[in-house]
Coordinates of C-alpha atoms in Angstrom, one line a residue:
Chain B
X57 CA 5.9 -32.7 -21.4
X58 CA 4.3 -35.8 -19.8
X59 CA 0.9 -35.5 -18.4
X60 CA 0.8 -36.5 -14.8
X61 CA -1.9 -36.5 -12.3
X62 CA -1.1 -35.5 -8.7
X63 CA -3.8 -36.6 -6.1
X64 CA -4.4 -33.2 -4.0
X65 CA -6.3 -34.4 -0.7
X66 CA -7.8 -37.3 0.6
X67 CA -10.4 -35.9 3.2
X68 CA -12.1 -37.9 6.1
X69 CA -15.9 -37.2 6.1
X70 CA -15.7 -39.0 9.2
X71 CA -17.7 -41.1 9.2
X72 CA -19.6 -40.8 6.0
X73 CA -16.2 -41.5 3.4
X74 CA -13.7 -40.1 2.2
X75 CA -13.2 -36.7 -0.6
X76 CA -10.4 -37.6 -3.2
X77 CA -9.4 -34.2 -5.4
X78 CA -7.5 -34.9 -8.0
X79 CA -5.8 -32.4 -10.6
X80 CA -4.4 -33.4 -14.5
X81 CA -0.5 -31.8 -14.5
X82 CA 0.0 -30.9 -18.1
X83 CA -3.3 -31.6 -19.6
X84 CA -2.5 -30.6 -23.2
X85 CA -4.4 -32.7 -25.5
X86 CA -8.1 -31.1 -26.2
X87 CA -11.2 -33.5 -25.4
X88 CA -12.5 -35.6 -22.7
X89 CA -10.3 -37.2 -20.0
X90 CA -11.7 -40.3 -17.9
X91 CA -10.5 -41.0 -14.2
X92 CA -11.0 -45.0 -12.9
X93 CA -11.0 -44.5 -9.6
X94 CA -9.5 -47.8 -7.3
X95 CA -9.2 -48.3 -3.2
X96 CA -7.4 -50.8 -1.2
X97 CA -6.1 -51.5 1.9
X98 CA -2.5 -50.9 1.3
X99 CA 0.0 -49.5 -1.3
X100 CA 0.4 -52.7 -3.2
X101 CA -3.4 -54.0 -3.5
X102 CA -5.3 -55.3 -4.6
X103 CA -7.5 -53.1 -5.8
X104 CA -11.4 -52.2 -5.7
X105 CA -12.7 -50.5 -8.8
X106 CA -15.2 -47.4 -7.0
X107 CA -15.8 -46.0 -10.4
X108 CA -14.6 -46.1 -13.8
X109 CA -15.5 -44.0 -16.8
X110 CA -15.7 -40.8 -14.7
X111 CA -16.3 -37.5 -16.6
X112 CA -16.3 -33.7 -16.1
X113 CA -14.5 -34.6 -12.8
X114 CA -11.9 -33.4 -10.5
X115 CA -13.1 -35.2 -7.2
X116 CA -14.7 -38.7 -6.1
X117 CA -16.5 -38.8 -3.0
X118 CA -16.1 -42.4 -1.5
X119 CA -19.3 -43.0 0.0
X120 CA -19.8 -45.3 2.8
X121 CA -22.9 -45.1 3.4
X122 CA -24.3 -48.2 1.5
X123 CA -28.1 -49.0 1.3
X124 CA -29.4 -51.1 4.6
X125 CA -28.7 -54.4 4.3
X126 CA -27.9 -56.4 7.5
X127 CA -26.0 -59.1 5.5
X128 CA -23.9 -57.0 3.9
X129 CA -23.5 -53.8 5.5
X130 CA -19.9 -54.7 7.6
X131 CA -18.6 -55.4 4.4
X132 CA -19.3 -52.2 2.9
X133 CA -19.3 -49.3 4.8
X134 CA -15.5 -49.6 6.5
X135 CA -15.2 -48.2 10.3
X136 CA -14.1 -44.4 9.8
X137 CA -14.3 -44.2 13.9
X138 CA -11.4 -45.6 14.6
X139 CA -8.1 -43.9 14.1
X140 CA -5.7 -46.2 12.8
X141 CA -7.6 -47.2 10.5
X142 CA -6.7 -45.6 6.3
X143 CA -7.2 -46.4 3.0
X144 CA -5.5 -45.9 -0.5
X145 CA -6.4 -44.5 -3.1
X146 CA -5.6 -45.3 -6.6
X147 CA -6.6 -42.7 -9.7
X148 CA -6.2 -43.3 -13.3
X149 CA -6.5 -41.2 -16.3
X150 CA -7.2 -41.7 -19.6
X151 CA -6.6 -38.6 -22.0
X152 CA -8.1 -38.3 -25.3
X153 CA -5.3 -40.1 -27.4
X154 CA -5.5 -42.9 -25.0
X155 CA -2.0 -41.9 -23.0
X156 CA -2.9 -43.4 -19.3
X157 CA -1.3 -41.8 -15.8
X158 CA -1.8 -42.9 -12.5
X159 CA -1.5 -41.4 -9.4
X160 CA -1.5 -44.2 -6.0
X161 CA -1.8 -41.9 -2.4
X162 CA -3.2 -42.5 1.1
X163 CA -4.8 -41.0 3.5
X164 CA -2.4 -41.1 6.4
X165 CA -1.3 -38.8 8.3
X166 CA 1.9 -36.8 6.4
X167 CA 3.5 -36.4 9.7
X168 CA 5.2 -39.8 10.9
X169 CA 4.8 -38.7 14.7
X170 CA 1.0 -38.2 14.1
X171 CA 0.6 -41.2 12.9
X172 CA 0.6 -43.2 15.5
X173 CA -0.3 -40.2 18.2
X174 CA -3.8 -41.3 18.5
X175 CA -4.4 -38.3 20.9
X176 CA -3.5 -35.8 18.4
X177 CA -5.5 -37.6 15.9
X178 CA -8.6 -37.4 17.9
X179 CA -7.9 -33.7 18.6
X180 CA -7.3 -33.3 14.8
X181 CA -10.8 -34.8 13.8
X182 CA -11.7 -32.7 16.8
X183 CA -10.8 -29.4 15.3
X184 CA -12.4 -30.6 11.8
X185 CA -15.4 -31.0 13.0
X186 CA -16.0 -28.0 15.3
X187 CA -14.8 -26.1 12.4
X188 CA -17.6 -27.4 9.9
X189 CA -20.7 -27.1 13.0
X190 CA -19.3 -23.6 13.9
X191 CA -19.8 -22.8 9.8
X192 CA -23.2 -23.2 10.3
X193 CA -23.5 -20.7 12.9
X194 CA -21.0 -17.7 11.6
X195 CA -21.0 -18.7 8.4
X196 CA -23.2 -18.0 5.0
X197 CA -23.9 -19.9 2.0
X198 CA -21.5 -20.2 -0.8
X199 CA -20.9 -22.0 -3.6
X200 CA -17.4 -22.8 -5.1
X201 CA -16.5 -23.2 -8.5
X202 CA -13.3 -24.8 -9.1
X203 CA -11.5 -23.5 -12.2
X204 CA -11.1 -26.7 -15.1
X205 CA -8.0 -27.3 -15.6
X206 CA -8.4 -29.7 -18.6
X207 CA -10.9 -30.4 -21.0
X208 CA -12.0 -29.2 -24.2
X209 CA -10.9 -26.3 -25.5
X210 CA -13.1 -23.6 -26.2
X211 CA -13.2 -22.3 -29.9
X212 CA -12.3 -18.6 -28.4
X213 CA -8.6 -19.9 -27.9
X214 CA -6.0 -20.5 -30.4
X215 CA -5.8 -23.9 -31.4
X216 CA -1.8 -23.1 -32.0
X217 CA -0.3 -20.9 -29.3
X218 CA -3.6 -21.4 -26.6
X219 CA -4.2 -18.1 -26.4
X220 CA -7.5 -16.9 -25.0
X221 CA -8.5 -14.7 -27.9
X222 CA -12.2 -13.8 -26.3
X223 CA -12.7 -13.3 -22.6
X224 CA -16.2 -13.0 -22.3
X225 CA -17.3 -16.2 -24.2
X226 CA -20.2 -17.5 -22.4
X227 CA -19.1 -21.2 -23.4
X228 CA -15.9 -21.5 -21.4
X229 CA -16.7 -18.4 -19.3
X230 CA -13.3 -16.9 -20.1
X231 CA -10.9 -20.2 -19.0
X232 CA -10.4 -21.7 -22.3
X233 CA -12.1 -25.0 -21.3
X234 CA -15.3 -25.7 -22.1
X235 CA -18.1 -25.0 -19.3
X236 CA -15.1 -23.0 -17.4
X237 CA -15.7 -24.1 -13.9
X238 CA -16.8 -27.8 -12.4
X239 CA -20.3 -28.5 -10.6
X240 CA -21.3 -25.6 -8.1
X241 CA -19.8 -26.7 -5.0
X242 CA -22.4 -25.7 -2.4
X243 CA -20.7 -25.3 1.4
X244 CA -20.0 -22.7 4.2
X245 CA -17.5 -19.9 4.5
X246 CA -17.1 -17.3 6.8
X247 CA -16.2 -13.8 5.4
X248 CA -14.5 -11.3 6.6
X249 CA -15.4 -7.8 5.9
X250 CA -13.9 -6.5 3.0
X251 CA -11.7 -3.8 2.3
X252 CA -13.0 -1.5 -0.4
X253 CA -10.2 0.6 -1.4
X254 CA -9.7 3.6 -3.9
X255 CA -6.7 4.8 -5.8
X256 CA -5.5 7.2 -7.8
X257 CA -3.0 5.7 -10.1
X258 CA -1.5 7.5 -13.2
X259 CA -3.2 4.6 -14.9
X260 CA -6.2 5.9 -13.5
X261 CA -8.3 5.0 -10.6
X262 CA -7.9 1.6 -9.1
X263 CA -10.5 0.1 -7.1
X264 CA -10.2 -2.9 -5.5
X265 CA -12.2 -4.8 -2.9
X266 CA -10.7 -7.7 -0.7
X267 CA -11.1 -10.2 1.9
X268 CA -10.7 -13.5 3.1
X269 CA -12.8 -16.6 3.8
X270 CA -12.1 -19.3 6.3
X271 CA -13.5 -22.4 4.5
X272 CA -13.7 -25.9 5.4
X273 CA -10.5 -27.8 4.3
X274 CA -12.5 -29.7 1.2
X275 CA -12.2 -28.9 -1.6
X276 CA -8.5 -27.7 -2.3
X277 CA -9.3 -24.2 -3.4
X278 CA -6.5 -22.7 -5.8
X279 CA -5.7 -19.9 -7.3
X280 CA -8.4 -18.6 -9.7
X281 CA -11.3 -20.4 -8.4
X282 CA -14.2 -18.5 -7.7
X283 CA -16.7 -18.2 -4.1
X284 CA -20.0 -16.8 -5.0
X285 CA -22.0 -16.3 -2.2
X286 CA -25.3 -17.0 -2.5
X287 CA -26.8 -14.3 -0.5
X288 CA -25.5 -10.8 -2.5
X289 CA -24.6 -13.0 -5.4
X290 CA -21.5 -11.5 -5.0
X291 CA -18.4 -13.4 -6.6
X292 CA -14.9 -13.4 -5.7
X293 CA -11.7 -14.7 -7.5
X294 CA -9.0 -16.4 -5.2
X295 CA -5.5 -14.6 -5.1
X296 CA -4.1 -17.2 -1.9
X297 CA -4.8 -19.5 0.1
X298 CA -3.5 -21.0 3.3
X299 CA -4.0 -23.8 4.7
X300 CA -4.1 -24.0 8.3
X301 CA -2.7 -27.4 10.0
X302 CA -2.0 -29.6 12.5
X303 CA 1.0 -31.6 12.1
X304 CA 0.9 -31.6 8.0
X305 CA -3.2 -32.6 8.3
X306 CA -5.1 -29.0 6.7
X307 CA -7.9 -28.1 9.2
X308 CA -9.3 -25.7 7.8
X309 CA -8.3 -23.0 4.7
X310 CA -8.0 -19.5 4.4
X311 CA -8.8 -17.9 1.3
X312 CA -7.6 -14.5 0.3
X313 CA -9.9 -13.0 -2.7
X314 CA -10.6 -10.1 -5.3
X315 CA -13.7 -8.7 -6.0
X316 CA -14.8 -9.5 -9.4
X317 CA -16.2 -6.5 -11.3
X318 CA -19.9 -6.7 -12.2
X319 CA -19.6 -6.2 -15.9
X320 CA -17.2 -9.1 -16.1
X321 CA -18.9 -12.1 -17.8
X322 CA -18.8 -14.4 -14.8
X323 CA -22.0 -12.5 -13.3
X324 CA -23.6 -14.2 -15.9
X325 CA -22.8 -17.6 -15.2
X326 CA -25.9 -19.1 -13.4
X327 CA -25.1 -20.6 -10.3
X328 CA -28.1 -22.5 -8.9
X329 CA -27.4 -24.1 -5.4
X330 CA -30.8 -26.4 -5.7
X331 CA -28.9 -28.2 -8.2
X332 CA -27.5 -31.3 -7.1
X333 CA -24.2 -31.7 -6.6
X334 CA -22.5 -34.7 -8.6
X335 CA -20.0 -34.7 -6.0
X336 CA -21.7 -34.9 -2.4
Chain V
X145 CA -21.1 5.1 -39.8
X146 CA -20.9 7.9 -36.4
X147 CA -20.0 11.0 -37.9
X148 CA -17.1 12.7 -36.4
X149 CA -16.7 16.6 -37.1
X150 CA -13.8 17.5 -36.9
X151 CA -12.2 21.3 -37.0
X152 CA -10.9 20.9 -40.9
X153 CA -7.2 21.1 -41.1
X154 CA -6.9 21.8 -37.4
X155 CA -5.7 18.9 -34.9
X156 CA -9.3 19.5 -33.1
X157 CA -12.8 18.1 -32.7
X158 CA -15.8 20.3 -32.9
X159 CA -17.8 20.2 -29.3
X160 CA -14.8 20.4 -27.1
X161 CA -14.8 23.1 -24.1
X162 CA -13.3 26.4 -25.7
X163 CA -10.3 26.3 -22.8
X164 CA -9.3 23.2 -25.1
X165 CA -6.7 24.9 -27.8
X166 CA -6.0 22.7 -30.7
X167 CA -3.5 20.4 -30.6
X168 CA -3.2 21.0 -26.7
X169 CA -3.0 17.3 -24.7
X170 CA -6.5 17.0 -24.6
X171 CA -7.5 17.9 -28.2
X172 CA -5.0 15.3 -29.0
X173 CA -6.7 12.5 -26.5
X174 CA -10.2 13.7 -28.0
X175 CA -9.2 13.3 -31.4
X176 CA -7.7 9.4 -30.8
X177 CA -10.3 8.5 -28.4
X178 CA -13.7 9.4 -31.3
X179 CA -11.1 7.8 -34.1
X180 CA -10.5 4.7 -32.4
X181 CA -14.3 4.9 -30.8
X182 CA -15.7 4.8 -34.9
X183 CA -13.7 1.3 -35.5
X184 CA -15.5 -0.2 -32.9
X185 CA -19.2 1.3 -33.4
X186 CA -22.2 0.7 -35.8
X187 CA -21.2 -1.0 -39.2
X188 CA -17.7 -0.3 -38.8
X189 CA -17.9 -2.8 -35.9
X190 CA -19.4 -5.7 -38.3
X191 CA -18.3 -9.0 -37.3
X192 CA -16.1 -7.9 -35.2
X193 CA -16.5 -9.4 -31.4
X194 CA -16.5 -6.1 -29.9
X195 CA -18.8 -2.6 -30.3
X196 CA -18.1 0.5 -28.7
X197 CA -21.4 2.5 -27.1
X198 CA -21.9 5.2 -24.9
X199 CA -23.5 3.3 -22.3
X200 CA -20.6 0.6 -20.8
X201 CA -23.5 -1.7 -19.2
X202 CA -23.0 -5.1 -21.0
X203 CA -26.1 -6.7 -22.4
X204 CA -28.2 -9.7 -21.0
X205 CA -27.1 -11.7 -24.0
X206 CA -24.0 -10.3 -25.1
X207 CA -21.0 -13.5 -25.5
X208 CA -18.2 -11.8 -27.3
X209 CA -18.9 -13.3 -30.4
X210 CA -19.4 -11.9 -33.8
X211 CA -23.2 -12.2 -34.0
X212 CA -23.7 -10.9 -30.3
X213 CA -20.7 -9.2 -29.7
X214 CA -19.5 -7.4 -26.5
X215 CA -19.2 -4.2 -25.7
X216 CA -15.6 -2.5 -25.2
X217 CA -14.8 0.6 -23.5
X218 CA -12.8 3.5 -24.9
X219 CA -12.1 5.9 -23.1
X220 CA -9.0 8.8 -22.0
X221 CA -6.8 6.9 -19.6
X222 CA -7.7 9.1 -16.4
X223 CA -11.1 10.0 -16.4
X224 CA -12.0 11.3 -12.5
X225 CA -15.4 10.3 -12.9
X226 CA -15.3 7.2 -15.4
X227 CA -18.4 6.0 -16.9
X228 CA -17.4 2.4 -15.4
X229 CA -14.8 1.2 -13.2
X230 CA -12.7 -1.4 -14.1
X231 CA -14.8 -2.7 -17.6
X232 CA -12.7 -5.0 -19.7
X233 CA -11.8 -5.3 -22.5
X234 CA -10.9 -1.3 -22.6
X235 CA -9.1 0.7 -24.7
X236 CA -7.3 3.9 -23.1
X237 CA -5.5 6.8 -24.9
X238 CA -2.6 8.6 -23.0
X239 CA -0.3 11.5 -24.4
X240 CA 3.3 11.5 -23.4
X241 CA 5.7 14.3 -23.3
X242 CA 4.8 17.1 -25.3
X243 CA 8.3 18.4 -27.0
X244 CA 8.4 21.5 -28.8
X245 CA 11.1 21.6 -31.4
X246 CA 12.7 24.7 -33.6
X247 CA 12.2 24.5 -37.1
X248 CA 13.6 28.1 -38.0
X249 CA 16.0 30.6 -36.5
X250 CA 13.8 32.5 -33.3
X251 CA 11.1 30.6 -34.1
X252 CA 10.3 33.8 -36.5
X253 CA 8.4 32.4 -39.8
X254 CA 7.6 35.5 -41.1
X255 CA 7.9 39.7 -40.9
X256 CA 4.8 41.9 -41.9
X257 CA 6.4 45.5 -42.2
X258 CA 3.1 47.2 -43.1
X259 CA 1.8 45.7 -39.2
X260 CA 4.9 45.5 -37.5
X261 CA 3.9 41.7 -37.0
X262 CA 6.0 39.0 -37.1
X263 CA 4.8 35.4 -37.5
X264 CA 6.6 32.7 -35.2
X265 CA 6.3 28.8 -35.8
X266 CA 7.3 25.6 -34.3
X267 CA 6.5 22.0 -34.0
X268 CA 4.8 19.9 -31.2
X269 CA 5.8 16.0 -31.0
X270 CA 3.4 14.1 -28.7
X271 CA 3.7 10.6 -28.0
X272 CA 0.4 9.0 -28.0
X273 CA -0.1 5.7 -26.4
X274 CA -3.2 3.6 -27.1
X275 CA -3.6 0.9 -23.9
X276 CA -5.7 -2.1 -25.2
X277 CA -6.5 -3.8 -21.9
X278 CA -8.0 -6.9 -21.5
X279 CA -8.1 -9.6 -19.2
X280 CA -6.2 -12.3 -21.3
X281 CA -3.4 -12.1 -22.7
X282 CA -4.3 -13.3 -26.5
X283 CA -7.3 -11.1 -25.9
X284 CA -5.3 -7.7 -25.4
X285 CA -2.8 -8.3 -28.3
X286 CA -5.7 -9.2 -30.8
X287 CA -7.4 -6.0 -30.1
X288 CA -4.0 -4.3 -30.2
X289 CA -3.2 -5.7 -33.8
X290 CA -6.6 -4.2 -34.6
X291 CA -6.4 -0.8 -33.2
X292 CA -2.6 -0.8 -34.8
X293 CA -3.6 -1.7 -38.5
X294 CA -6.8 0.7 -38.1
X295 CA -4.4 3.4 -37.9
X296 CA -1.4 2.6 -39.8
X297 CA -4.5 2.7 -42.7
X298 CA -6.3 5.6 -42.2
X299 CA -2.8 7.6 -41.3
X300 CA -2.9 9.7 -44.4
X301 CA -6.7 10.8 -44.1
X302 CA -5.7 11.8 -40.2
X303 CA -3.2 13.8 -40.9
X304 CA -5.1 15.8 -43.4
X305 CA -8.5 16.3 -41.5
X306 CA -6.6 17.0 -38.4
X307 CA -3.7 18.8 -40.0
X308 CA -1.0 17.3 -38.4
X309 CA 2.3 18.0 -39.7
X310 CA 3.5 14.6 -39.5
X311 CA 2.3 11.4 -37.5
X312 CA 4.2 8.5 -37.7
X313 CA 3.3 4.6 -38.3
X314 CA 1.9 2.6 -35.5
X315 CA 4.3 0.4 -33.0
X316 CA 3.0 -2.1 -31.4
X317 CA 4.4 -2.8 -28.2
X318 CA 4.7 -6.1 -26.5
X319 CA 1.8 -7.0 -24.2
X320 CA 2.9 -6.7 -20.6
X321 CA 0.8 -7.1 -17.0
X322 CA -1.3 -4.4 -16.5
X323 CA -1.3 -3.4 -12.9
X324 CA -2.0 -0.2 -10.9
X325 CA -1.7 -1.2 -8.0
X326 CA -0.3 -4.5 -6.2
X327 CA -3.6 -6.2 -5.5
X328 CA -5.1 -5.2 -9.0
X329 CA -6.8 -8.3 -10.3
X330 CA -4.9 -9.7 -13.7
X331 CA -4.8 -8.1 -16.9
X332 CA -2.8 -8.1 -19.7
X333 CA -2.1 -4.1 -22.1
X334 CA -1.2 -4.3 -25.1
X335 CA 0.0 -0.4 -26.2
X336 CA -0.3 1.0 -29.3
X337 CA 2.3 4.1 -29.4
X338 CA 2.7 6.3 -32.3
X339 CA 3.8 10.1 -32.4
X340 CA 1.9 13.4 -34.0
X341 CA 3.4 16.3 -35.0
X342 CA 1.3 19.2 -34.6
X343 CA 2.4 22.9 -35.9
X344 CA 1.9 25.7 -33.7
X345 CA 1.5 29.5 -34.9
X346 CA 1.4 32.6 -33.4
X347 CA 1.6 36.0 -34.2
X348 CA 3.4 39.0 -32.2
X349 CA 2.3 41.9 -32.8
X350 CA 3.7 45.2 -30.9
X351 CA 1.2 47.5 -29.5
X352 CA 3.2 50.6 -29.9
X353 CA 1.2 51.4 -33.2
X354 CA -2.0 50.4 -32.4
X355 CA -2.1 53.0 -28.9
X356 CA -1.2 55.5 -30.9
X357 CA -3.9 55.1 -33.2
X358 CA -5.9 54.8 -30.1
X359 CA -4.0 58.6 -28.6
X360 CA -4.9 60.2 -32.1
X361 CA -8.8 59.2 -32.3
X362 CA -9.0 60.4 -28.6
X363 CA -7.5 63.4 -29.0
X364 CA -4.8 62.7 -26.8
X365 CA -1.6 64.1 -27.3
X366 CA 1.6 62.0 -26.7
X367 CA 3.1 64.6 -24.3
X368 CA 3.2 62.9 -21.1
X369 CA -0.7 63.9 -20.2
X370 CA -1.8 60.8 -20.4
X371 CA 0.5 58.2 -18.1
X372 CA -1.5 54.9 -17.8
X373 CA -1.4 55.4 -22.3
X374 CA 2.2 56.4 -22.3
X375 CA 3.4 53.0 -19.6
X376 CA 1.3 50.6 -22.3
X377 CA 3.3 52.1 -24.9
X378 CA 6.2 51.2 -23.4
X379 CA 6.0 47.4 -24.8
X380 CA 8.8 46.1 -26.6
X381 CA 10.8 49.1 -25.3
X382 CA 9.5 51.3 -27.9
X383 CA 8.2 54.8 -26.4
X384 CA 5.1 56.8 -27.8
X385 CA 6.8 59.6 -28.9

């Protein structure tokens, strides 16, 4: 299989930059893999190197928000306010052997009717942002931690047949990749009460305890990842999510999740929010 | 090395409730669950990445590895009151179908004239299944392969400490999803299935004889003056007369 890499989202953080997730399709080889990261005005260039050399990465926040300088300023923090206005987005990767993908996306709107329905754009950015003040308000602390996908592989899994032969190894936290889960993510969700519910199973009793979350739409949360919130400590795997929309552009998402039981090794992974994040 | 006392010869473990016959379901659970407990505890349990103990709570510095290894549960497969919910990795044990089978004609082993007794025998296959649970895939059939090759070696010292008739070499089964119920988080079992053969013996023995030894030292005479004596005697259609 090839290795490809797939850009995920390209979020406004109106009018701050923009969030580019990225995600490494058939990540095989074992060992560090480097993303360049590139920005332009259009699909054929030229290009603006943001960063290159990036490790222990699955996103790139394009910041706009350069230090004051009068002189220069205009150039480099580009009107977000506007709502015509895109960019895109060009991501390379370098895996360990040296084999080199690229992914090229923009940030336009998917739907062809929104893109030039300024209205709905405004209403879009709208919704965005009430969302994100209103988490404030109903919503608690959480952090996210985003499974790794690629990486180095753990010495509990089988160089051969990549079996995970030891769950509870504190070094890849029971993924197979070293460290287990990116940077903390620290952000807002709003959680629902969850359903604690008790059966009797010939394979014994099954507990299980679920819920969901209404998160902001950054980062792409998948299958696997895991919310801790911050308050109870209490940590939750993701089973789905949805994405809510408006005209192919995610608002918001809503996460369905597990319970994870307390003597599983994930309750000791540390997860300090004062940390900073590399990301934001 | 925990020391297991087992009934010699008898497919039971000393310290079980009395209701608990041997070689009933739940001496048979017992017996696999302390068997399979003493491979994973103490020195048995040396450089291995797992050790059994009473207590399920894992350790502040436990990380599965073979100098801090961590803990496993083993336990029967139901428990209604389970020392912890939903620990992994966990090893359950699980009877299947008792079937009793004819080994001679009437089941009748043996006559004792001098008694009046006869001696009856048969055999009981149970399917035992050993669930290695985990919550990776690679994990659960590692632990399986060790659970399986624990007992194929120590077969011939079960069957003689337990006194099972036969018990037959290991299978291990292909490691499927474990899931109770639909929204069950992911896990992977890994079963273990192998059948005992436990031999059941009972004696009949007819109480005709025995009342009227009872009549005679009381005095009583069989003619009818005593009903509630006479209707006892009546067992196996024989009449005290």
């Amino acid at each position: 299989m090839v290795m490809a890499l797939n850009i995920k989202a390209i979020t406004g953080l109106y009018p701050r930059g923009f969030f580019i997730q990225w995600d490494v399709r058939e990540a095989t080889e074992s060992g560090e893999y480097k993303f360049d990261v590139y920005r332009s005005g259009s699909q054929s260039g030229p290009w603006d190197l943001l960063a290159s050399g990036l490790t222990d990465r699955y996103a790139y926040v394009d910041r706009f928000d350069a230090p004051f300088d009068a002189t220069t300023e205009a150039v480099l923090r580009p009107n977000q306010l506007n709502l015509f206005r895109y960019f895109v987005y060009r991501i390379v990767v370098t895996a360990p052997s040296g084999k080199t993908a690229e992914a090229v996306e923009d940030g336009h709107p998917r739907d062809e009717g929104a893109l030039n329905d300024l209205k709905m754009n405004q209403y879009q950015r709208k919704a965005l942002r009430d969302f994100r003040l209103s988490l404030k308000f109903n919503g608690t602390k959480c952090c996210i931690l985003k499974r790794r996908h690629w990486g180095v592989r753990c010495d509990c899994t089988d160089k051969k047949t990549r079996e995970i032969v030891r769950s509870s190894c504190k070094k890849c936290w029971g993924t197979g990749i070293v460290g287990g889960y990116w940077a903390p993510q620290l952000t807002y969700a709003r959680r629902n009460v969850s359903t604690n519910a008790s059966a009797v199973t010939p394979q014994g009793k099954s507990d299980t305890n679920d819920t969901k979350f209404w998160m902001p739409d950054y980062p792409s949360l998948e299958c696997d990842d895991v919310v801790v919130f911050l308050r109870d400590q209490s940590r939750w795997r993701i089973d789905q999510t949805v994405g809510t929309e408006i005209r192919l552009q995610q608002v918001h998402q809503v996460i369905s999740a597990q319970s994870i039981d307390r003597s599983h090794i994930l309750y000791s992974l540390p997860v300090d929010p004062d940390v900073e994040n590399p990301l934001l | 090395m925990a020391k297991l006392t087992p009934y010699y010869g008898t497919p039971r473990i000393d310290g079980q409730h009395p209701d608990v016959f041997p070689g009933s379901p739940l001496a048979l659970i017992a017996i696999f669950v302390e068997v399979i407990r003493l491979r994973f505890s103490q020195d048995n349990s040396y450089k291995l990445p797992y050790y059994w103990t009473q207590d399920p709570t894992p350790e502040e510095d436990e990380d599965n590895s073979d100098d801090k290894p961590r803990k496993i549960q083993i336990e029967s497969q139901y428990l209604q009151h389970p020392d912890s919910r939903d620990f992994r990795p966990a090893i359950f044990v699980e009877r299947g179908d008792m079937s009793f089978s004819k080994i001679v004609v009437g089941n009748r082993a043996e006559y004792d004239e001098k008694t009046d007794s006869n001696l009856y025998v048969m055999q009981a296959t149970t399917p035992i299944s050993i669930l290695c649970v985990t919550k990776d895939r690679g994990e659960s059939m590692s632990i399986g392969e060790i659970v399986a090759f624990y007992l194929a070696s120590l077969l011939p010292e079960l069957r003689e400490t337990f006194g099972f008739q036969d018990a037959t070499l290991p299978m291990l089964a292909s490691t499927q999803v474990y899931r109770r119920s639909s929204n069950d988080i992911e896990e992977w079992v890994t079963p273990v299935n192998l059948q005992v053969t436990c031999k059941h013996l009972w004696r009949e023995r007819v109480i005709a004889p025995k009342l009227r030894e009872i009549q005679f030292s009381l005095g009583l005479a069989p003619d009818g003056s005593n009903p509630t004596l006479l209707n006892l005697s009546l067992y196996k259609g024989r009449t005290a007369t």
